[in-house]
Amino acid sequence: GFVDRTPGGVHVFIFTIAWGKFTKDVEESLQCFVENCGEEALKHTVLVWTKCEDHTEEELKCNDRARKWIERAGAVCCIVNVQKVTAETRKLLHDKIRQVLHATDGKRWSNDNLKQASELRSSMQARISKFPPNLQPGALKKLQDLKE
């Protein structure tokens, strides 16, 4: 999971959905995300629809199930082709990320799991600092591997 990889919190989550594939499974995935991270995490989320071709963000709102999530998310964007990312596509996504950062005043999302992971990591680093100097690099490498 991402919890032990982001001990300081998360600025933005990006959740991708293929156009026309807003299925019950996708909705359940979003619901699990909220159940595990809380409603506040959605304010830090960009919902990215891919394979949009000739579709627009406004068309997304015609789908009642999708609209429910769009209204709760921090931002929404449509990307035509993720295999062929253009400067325009990158700018669009960066703009949406900036929109979320602005709306959340740049504050990171966090919860008790992140705080516990951060405390555990700090505790482990403190213990490793007491190892003999020749063992510290290997132990720190193992700690880093746990994050990956």
PDB file of C-alpha atoms in Angstrom:
ATOM      1  CA  GLY A   1       0.000   0.000   0.000  1.00  0.00           C
ATOM      2  CA  PHE A   2       0.883   3.643  -0.280  1.00  0.00           C
ATOM      3  CA  VAL A   3       0.715   4.326   3.457  1.00  0.00           C
ATOM      4  CA  ASP A   4       4.321   3.422   4.234  1.00  0.00           C
ATOM      5  CA  ARG A   5       5.563   5.256   1.132  1.00  0.00           C
ATOM      6  CA  THR A   6       4.099   8.615   2.087  1.00  0.00           C
ATOM      7  CA  PRO A   7       4.812   9.198   5.773  1.00  0.00           C
ATOM      8  CA  GLY A   8       4.466  12.970   5.388  1.00  0.00           C
ATOM      9  CA  GLY A   9       1.051  12.787   3.752  1.00  0.00           C
ATOM     10  CA  VAL A  10      -0.308  12.888   0.218  1.00  0.00           C
ATOM     11  CA  HIS A  11      -0.745  16.076  -1.783  1.00  0.00           C
ATOM     12  CA  VAL A  12      -2.807  14.534  -4.599  1.00  0.00           C
ATOM     13  CA  PHE A  13      -4.259  11.142  -5.455  1.00  0.00           C
ATOM     14  CA  ILE A  14      -4.824  10.357  -9.147  1.00  0.00           C
ATOM     15  CA  PHE A  15      -7.532   7.823  -9.950  1.00  0.00           C
ATOM     16  CA  THR A  16      -7.810   6.763 -13.607  1.00  0.00           C
ATOM     17  CA  ILE A  17     -10.936   5.468 -15.301  1.00  0.00           C
ATOM     18  CA  ALA A  18     -11.343   4.533 -18.979  1.00  0.00           C
ATOM     19  CA  TRP A  19     -14.170   6.399 -20.734  1.00  0.00           C
ATOM     20  CA  GLY A  20     -17.302   4.282 -20.837  1.00  0.00           C
ATOM     21  CA  LYS A  21     -15.919   1.942 -18.182  1.00  0.00           C
ATOM     22  CA  PHE A  22     -17.437   3.528 -15.086  1.00  0.00           C
ATOM     23  CA  THR A  23     -18.641   0.146 -13.910  1.00  0.00           C
ATOM     24  CA  LYS A  24     -19.900  -1.086 -10.578  1.00  0.00           C
ATOM     25  CA  ASP A  25     -16.340  -2.369  -9.928  1.00  0.00           C
ATOM     26  CA  VAL A  26     -14.892   1.128 -10.431  1.00  0.00           C
ATOM     27  CA  GLU A  27     -17.522   2.606  -8.143  1.00  0.00           C
ATOM     28  CA  GLU A  28     -16.761  -0.057  -5.528  1.00  0.00           C
ATOM     29  CA  SER A  29     -13.040   0.762  -5.812  1.00  0.00           C
ATOM     30  CA  LEU A  30     -13.778   4.417  -5.142  1.00  0.00           C
ATOM     31  CA  GLN A  31     -16.007   3.456  -2.219  1.00  0.00           C
ATOM     32  CA  CYS A  32     -13.218   1.274  -0.759  1.00  0.00           C
ATOM     33  CA  PHE A  33     -10.837   4.201  -1.181  1.00  0.00           C
ATOM     34  CA  VAL A  34     -13.210   6.419   0.835  1.00  0.00           C
ATOM     35  CA  GLU A  35     -13.788   3.738   3.476  1.00  0.00           C
ATOM     36  CA  ASN A  36     -10.032   3.295   3.950  1.00  0.00           C
ATOM     37  CA  CYS A  37      -8.916   6.902   3.579  1.00  0.00           C
ATOM     38  CA  GLY A  38     -11.986   8.925   4.508  1.00  0.00           C
ATOM     39  CA  GLU A  39     -14.125  11.413   2.619  1.00  0.00           C
ATOM     40  CA  GLU A  40     -11.439  14.091   3.036  1.00  0.00           C
ATOM     41  CA  ALA A  41      -9.126  12.123   0.724  1.00  0.00           C
ATOM     42  CA  LEU A  42     -11.504  12.736  -2.189  1.00  0.00           C
ATOM     43  CA  LYS A  43     -10.810  16.472  -1.938  1.00  0.00           C
ATOM     44  CA  HIS A  44      -7.178  15.560  -2.688  1.00  0.00           C
ATOM     45  CA  THR A  45      -8.147  13.410  -5.681  1.00  0.00           C
ATOM     46  CA  VAL A  46      -8.081  14.056  -9.415  1.00  0.00           C
ATOM     47  CA  LEU A  47     -10.395  11.706 -11.297  1.00  0.00           C
ATOM     48  CA  VAL A  48      -8.786  11.182 -14.707  1.00  0.00           C
ATOM     49  CA  TRP A  49     -10.910   9.756 -17.483  1.00  0.00           C
ATOM     50  CA  THR A  50      -8.823   8.244 -20.282  1.00  0.00           C
ATOM     51  CA  LYS A  51      -9.688   7.361 -23.893  1.00  0.00           C
ATOM     52  CA  CYS A  52     -12.006  10.365 -24.109  1.00  0.00           C
ATOM     53  CA  GLU A  53     -11.589  10.971 -27.862  1.00  0.00           C
ATOM     54  CA  ASP A  54     -14.448  13.363 -28.697  1.00  0.00           C
ATOM     55  CA  HIS A  55     -15.952  13.482 -25.209  1.00  0.00           C
ATOM     56  CA  THR A  56     -15.854  16.311 -22.680  1.00  0.00           C
ATOM     57  CA  GLU A  57     -15.890  16.679 -18.929  1.00  0.00           C
ATOM     58  CA  GLU A  58     -19.445  18.014 -19.197  1.00  0.00           C
ATOM     59  CA  GLU A  59     -20.581  14.731 -20.770  1.00  0.00           C
ATOM     60  CA  LEU A  60     -19.320  12.863 -17.712  1.00  0.00           C
ATOM     61  CA  LYS A  61     -21.875  14.663 -15.596  1.00  0.00           C
ATOM     62  CA  CYS A  62     -24.687  13.056 -17.615  1.00  0.00           C
ATOM     63  CA  ASN A  63     -23.860   9.733 -15.952  1.00  0.00           C
ATOM     64  CA  ASP A  64     -25.604   9.853 -12.555  1.00  0.00           C
ATOM     65  CA  ARG A  65     -23.214   7.373 -10.926  1.00  0.00           C
ATOM     66  CA  ALA A  66     -20.131   9.182 -12.222  1.00  0.00           C
ATOM     67  CA  ARG A  67     -21.544  12.612 -11.327  1.00  0.00           C
ATOM     68  CA  LYS A  68     -21.881  11.542  -7.682  1.00  0.00           C
ATOM     69  CA  TRP A  69     -18.106  10.993  -7.553  1.00  0.00           C
ATOM     70  CA  ILE A  70     -17.203  13.981  -9.714  1.00  0.00           C
ATOM     71  CA  GLU A  71     -18.980  16.301  -7.293  1.00  0.00           C
ATOM     72  CA  ARG A  72     -17.016  14.876  -4.376  1.00  0.00           C
ATOM     73  CA  ALA A  73     -13.578  14.843  -6.036  1.00  0.00           C
ATOM     74  CA  GLY A  74     -11.063  17.663  -5.977  1.00  0.00           C
ATOM     75  CA  ALA A  75     -10.835  17.839  -9.779  1.00  0.00           C
ATOM     76  CA  VAL A  76     -11.726  15.976 -12.951  1.00  0.00           C
ATOM     77  CA  CYS A  77     -10.016  15.781 -16.315  1.00  0.00           C
ATOM     78  CA  CYS A  78     -10.315  13.926 -19.600  1.00  0.00           C
ATOM     79  CA  ILE A  79      -7.272  12.617 -21.448  1.00  0.00           C
ATOM     80  CA  VAL A  80      -7.622  11.340 -24.984  1.00  0.00           C
ATOM     81  CA  ASN A  81      -4.728   8.902 -25.282  1.00  0.00           C
ATOM     82  CA  VAL A  82      -2.524   7.900 -22.371  1.00  0.00           C
ATOM     83  CA  GLN A  83      -0.170   5.983 -24.691  1.00  0.00           C
ATOM     84  CA  LYS A  84       0.621   9.190 -26.587  1.00  0.00           C
ATOM     85  CA  VAL A  85       0.930  11.883 -23.947  1.00  0.00           C
ATOM     86  CA  THR A  86       1.384  15.361 -25.391  1.00  0.00           C
ATOM     87  CA  ALA A  87       2.527  18.622 -23.846  1.00  0.00           C
ATOM     88  CA  GLU A  88      -1.127  19.691 -23.881  1.00  0.00           C
ATOM     89  CA  THR A  89      -2.145  16.553 -21.955  1.00  0.00           C
ATOM     90  CA  ARG A  90       0.588  17.084 -19.368  1.00  0.00           C
ATOM     91  CA  LYS A  91      -0.440  20.719 -18.955  1.00  0.00           C
ATOM     92  CA  LEU A  92      -4.085  19.725 -18.475  1.00  0.00           C
ATOM     93  CA  LEU A  93      -3.206  17.203 -15.780  1.00  0.00           C
ATOM     94  CA  HIS A  94      -0.784  19.613 -14.087  1.00  0.00           C
ATOM     95  CA  ASP A  95      -3.487  22.285 -14.081  1.00  0.00           C
ATOM     96  CA  LYS A  96      -5.899  19.874 -12.385  1.00  0.00           C
ATOM     97  CA  ILE A  97      -3.262  18.951  -9.812  1.00  0.00           C
ATOM     98  CA  ARG A  98      -2.651  22.654  -9.134  1.00  0.00           C
ATOM     99  CA  GLN A  99      -6.436  23.094  -8.785  1.00  0.00           C
ATOM    100  CA  VAL A 100      -6.482  20.447  -6.037  1.00  0.00           C
ATOM    101  CA  LEU A 101      -3.414  21.927  -4.331  1.00  0.00           C
ATOM    102  CA  HIS A 102      -5.020  25.374  -4.372  1.00  0.00           C
ATOM    103  CA  ALA A 103      -8.360  24.083  -3.055  1.00  0.00           C
ATOM    104  CA  THR A 104      -6.614  22.251  -0.204  1.00  0.00           C
ATOM    105  CA  ASP A 105      -4.236  25.160   0.522  1.00  0.00           C
ATOM    106  CA  GLY A 106      -1.341  22.836  -0.311  1.00  0.00           C
ATOM    107  CA  LYS A 107      -2.020  20.784   2.802  1.00  0.00           C
ATOM    108  CA  ARG A 108      -1.285  17.108   2.630  1.00  0.00           C
ATOM    109  CA  TRP A 109      -3.913  14.491   3.303  1.00  0.00           C
ATOM    110  CA  SER A 110      -3.063  12.262   6.219  1.00  0.00           C
ATOM    111  CA  ASN A 111      -4.734   9.855   8.586  1.00  0.00           C
ATOM    112  CA  ASP A 112      -3.821   7.704  11.573  1.00  0.00           C
ATOM    113  CA  ASN A 113      -2.258   5.005   9.382  1.00  0.00           C
ATOM    114  CA  LEU A 114       0.146   7.524   7.879  1.00  0.00           C
ATOM    115  CA  LYS A 115       0.992   8.919  11.289  1.00  0.00           C
ATOM    116  CA  GLN A 116       1.668   5.431  12.653  1.00  0.00           C
ATOM    117  CA  ALA A 117       3.847   4.573   9.640  1.00  0.00           C
ATOM    118  CA  SER A 118       5.806   7.793  10.092  1.00  0.00           C
ATOM    119  CA  GLU A 119       6.303   7.149  13.805  1.00  0.00           C
ATOM    120  CA  LEU A 120       7.406   3.573  13.131  1.00  0.00           C
ATOM    121  CA  ARG A 121       9.874   4.719  10.468  1.00  0.00           C
ATOM    122  CA  SER A 122      11.318   7.358  12.817  1.00  0.00           C
ATOM    123  CA  SER A 123      11.637   4.775  15.587  1.00  0.00           C
ATOM    124  CA  MET A 124      13.414   2.352  13.268  1.00  0.00           C
ATOM    125  CA  GLN A 125      15.788   5.062  12.040  1.00  0.00           C
ATOM    126  CA  ALA A 126      16.621   5.970  15.648  1.00  0.00           C
ATOM    127  CA  ARG A 127      17.381   2.337  16.453  1.00  0.00           C
ATOM    128  CA  ILE A 128      19.522   1.963  13.319  1.00  0.00           C
ATOM    129  CA  SER A 129      21.529   5.053  14.301  1.00  0.00           C
ATOM    130  CA  LYS A 130      22.711   3.089  17.369  1.00  0.00           C
ATOM    131  CA  PHE A 131      24.097   0.255  15.200  1.00  0.00           C
ATOM    132  CA  PRO A 132      27.830   0.090  14.607  1.00  0.00           C
ATOM    133  CA  PRO A 133      28.697   2.469  11.730  1.00  0.00           C
ATOM    134  CA  ASN A 134      29.603  -0.374   9.371  1.00  0.00           C
ATOM    135  CA  LEU A 135      26.098  -1.911   9.725  1.00  0.00           C
ATOM    136  CA  GLN A 136      24.058   1.285   9.374  1.00  0.00           C
ATOM    137  CA  PRO A 137      24.117   1.549   5.539  1.00  0.00           C
ATOM    138  CA  GLY A 138      22.797  -2.000   5.119  1.00  0.00           C
ATOM    139  CA  ALA A 139      20.083  -1.512   7.720  1.00  0.00           C
ATOM    140  CA  LEU A 140      19.034   1.815   6.196  1.00  0.00           C
ATOM    141  CA  LYS A 141      18.921   0.126   2.769  1.00  0.00           C
ATOM    142  CA  LYS A 142      16.595  -2.559   4.194  1.00  0.00           C
ATOM    143  CA  LEU A 143      14.392   0.158   5.680  1.00  0.00           C
ATOM    144  CA  GLN A 144      14.294   1.887   2.284  1.00  0.00           C
ATOM    145  CA  ASP A 145      13.397  -1.438   0.606  1.00  0.00           C
ATOM    146  CA  LEU A 146      10.387  -1.720   2.910  1.00  0.00           C
ATOM    147  CA  LYS A 147       9.022   1.492   1.397  1.00  0.00           C
ATOM    148  CA  GLU A 148       9.272   0.054  -2.108  1.00  0.00           C
TER     149      GLU A 148
END
